[in-house]
Short mmCIF file of C-alpha atoms and ligand atoms in Angstrom, two decimals:
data_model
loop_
_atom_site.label_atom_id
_atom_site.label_comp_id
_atom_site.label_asym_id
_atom_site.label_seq_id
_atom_site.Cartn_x
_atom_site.Cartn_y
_atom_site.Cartn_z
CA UNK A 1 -30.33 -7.84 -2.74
CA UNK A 2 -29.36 -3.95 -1.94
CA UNK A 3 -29.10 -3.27 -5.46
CA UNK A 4 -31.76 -0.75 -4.81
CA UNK A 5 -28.97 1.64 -3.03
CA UNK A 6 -28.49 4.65 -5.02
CA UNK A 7 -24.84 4.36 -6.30
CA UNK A 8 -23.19 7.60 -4.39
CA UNK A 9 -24.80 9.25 -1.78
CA UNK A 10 -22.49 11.82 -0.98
CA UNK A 11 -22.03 12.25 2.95
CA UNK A 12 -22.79 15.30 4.55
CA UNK A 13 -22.59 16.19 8.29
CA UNK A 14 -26.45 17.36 7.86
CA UNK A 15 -27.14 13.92 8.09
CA UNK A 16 -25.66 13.09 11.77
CA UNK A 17 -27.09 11.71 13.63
CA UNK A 18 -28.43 9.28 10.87
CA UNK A 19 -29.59 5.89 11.69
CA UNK A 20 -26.63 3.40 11.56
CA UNK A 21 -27.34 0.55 9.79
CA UNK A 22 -26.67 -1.30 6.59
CA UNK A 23 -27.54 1.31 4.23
CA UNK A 24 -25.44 4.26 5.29
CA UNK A 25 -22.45 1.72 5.90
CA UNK A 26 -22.36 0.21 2.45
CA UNK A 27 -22.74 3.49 0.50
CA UNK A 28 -20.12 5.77 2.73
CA UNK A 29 -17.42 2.50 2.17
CA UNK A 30 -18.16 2.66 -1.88
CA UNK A 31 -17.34 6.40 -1.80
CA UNK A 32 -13.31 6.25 -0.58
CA UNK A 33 -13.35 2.85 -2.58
CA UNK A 34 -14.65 4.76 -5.70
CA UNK A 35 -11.42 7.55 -4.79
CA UNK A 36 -8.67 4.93 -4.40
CA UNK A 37 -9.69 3.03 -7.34
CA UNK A 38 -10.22 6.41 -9.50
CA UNK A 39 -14.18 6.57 -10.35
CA UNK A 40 -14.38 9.94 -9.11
CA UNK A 41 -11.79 12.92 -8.53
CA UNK A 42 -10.11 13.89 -5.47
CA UNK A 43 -7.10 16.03 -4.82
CA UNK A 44 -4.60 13.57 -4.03
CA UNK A 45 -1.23 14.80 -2.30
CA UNK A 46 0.08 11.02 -1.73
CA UNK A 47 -0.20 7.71 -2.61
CA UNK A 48 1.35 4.49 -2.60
CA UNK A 49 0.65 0.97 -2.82
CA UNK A 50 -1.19 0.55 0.64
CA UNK A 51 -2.58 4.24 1.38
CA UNK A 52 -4.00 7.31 -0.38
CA UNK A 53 -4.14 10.88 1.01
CA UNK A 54 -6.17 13.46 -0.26
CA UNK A 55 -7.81 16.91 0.23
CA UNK A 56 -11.17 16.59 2.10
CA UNK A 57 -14.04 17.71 0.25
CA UNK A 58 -15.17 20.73 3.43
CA UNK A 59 -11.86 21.51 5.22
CA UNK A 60 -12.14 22.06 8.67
CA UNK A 61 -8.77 23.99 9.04
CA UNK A 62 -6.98 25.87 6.57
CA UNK A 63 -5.06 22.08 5.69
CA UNK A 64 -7.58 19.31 6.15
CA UNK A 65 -6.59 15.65 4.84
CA UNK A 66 -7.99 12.54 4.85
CA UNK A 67 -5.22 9.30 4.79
CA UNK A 68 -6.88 6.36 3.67
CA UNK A 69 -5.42 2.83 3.71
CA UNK A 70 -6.35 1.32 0.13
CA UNK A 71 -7.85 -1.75 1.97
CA UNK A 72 -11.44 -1.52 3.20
CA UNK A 73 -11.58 -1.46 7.20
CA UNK A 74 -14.80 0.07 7.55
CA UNK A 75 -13.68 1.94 10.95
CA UNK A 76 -10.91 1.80 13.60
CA UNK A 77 -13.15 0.09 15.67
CA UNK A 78 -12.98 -2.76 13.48
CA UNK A 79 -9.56 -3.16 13.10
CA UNK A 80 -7.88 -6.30 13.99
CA UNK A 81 -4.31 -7.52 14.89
CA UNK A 82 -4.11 -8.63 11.25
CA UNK A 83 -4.36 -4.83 10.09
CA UNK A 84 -1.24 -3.42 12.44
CA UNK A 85 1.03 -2.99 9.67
CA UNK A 86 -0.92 -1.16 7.89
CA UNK A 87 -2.18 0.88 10.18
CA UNK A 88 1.41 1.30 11.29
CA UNK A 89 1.90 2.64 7.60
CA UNK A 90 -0.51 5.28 8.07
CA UNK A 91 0.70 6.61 10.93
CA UNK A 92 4.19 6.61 10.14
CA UNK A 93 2.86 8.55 6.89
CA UNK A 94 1.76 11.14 8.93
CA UNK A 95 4.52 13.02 9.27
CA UNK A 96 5.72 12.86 5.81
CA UNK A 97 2.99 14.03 4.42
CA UNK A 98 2.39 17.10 6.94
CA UNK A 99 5.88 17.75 5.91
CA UNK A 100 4.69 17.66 2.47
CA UNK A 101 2.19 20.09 3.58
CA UNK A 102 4.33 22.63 4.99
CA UNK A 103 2.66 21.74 8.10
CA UNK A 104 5.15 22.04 11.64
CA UNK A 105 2.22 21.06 14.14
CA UNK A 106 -0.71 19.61 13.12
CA UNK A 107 -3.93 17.55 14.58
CA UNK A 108 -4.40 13.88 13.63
CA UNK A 109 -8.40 12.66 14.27
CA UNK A 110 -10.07 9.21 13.74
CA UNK A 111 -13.51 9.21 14.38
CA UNK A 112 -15.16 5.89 14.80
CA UNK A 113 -17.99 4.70 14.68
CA UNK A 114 -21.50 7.35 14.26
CA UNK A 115 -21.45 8.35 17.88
CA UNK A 116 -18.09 9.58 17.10
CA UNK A 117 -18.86 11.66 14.01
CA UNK A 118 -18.28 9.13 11.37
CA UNK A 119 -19.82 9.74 8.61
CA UNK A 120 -18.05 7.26 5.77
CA UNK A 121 -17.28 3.93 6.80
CA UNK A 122 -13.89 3.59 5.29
CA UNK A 123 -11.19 3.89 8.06
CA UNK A 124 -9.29 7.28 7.82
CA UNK A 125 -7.28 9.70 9.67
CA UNK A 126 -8.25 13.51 9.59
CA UNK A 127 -4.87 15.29 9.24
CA UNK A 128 -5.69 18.92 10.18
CA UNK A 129 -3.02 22.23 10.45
CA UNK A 130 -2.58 25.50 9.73
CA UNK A 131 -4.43 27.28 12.35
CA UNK A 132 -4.75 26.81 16.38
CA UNK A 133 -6.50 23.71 17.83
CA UNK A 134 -8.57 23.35 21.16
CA UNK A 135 -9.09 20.65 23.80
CA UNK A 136 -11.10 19.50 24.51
CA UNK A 137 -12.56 18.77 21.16
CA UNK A 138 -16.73 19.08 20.88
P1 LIG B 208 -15.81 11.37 9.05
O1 LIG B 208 -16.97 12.25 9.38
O2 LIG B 208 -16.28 10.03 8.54
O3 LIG B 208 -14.79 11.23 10.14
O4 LIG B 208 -15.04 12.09 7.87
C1 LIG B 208 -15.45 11.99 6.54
C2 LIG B 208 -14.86 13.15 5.81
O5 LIG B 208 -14.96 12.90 4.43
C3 LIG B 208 -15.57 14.48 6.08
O6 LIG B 208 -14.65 15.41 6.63
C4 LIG B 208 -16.09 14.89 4.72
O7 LIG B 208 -15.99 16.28 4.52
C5 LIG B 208 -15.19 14.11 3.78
N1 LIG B 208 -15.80 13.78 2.49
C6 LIG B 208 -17.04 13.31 2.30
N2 LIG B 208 -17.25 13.06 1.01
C7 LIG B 208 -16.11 13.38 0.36
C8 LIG B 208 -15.72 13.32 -1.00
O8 LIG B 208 -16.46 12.92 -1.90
N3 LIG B 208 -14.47 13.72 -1.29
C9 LIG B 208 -13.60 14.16 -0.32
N4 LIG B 208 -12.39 14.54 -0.71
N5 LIG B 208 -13.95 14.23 0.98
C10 LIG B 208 -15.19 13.83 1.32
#
């Protein structure tokens, strides 16, 4: 059952608001899975055994990564007491890699759930830089 999904739909902002559901869930979560376990390219700038950061596919900003953990948590909004440490990792990540980046200040951004703007439901945090930032955001 739900073998009938195509096997990538690739998520585009076009889309929002889309219905939530099933559908859009399962196919957005295979996506970052399909990145951390290799199936398709991304431009990775860090990884280790519990996280993966790479370039996102339409920058927002002139530096726009996404910092995945390597375990599936569909969204923040799902996260449970059991996930702290590693979304303790992430965080504390941050930094490192916006050093990485040549980045001084910088925006960090988890959108979750579809009201929010999420569009693939695999947890991440948008690390954004390299030009000015407003609040508050749209
Ligand atoms: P969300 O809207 O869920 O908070 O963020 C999802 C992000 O993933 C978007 O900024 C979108 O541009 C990015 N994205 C979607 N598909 C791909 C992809 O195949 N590769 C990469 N690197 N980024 C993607």
């Amino acid at each position: 059952m739900g073998c009938e999904q195509p096997a990538v739909v690739l998520p585009v902002r076009a889309s929002f608001p889309f219905r939530p559901g099933r559908l859009n869930s399962r196919v957005m979560s295979t996506l970052f899975g399909k990145i951390v376990r290799k199936e398709i390219p991304a431009q990775i700038v860090y990884e280790d055994d519990q996280c993966m950061a790479f370039h996102d596919l339409h920058p927002q900003a002139p530096v726009h990564v996404l910092i995945i953990p390597k375990q599936e948590i569909a969204k923040l909004g799902d996260a449970k007491q059991e996930d702290a440490a590693v979304l303790g990792h992430l965080m504390t990540k941050v930094p490192e890699i916006a050093r990485s980046l040549n980045l001084r200040d910088f925006r960090v951004v988890v959108n979750s759930g579809a009201a929010a703007g999420q569009t693939v439901f695999h947890l991440h945090l948008h690390l954004l830089g390299g030009r000015p930032f407003s609040w508050p955001p749209g």
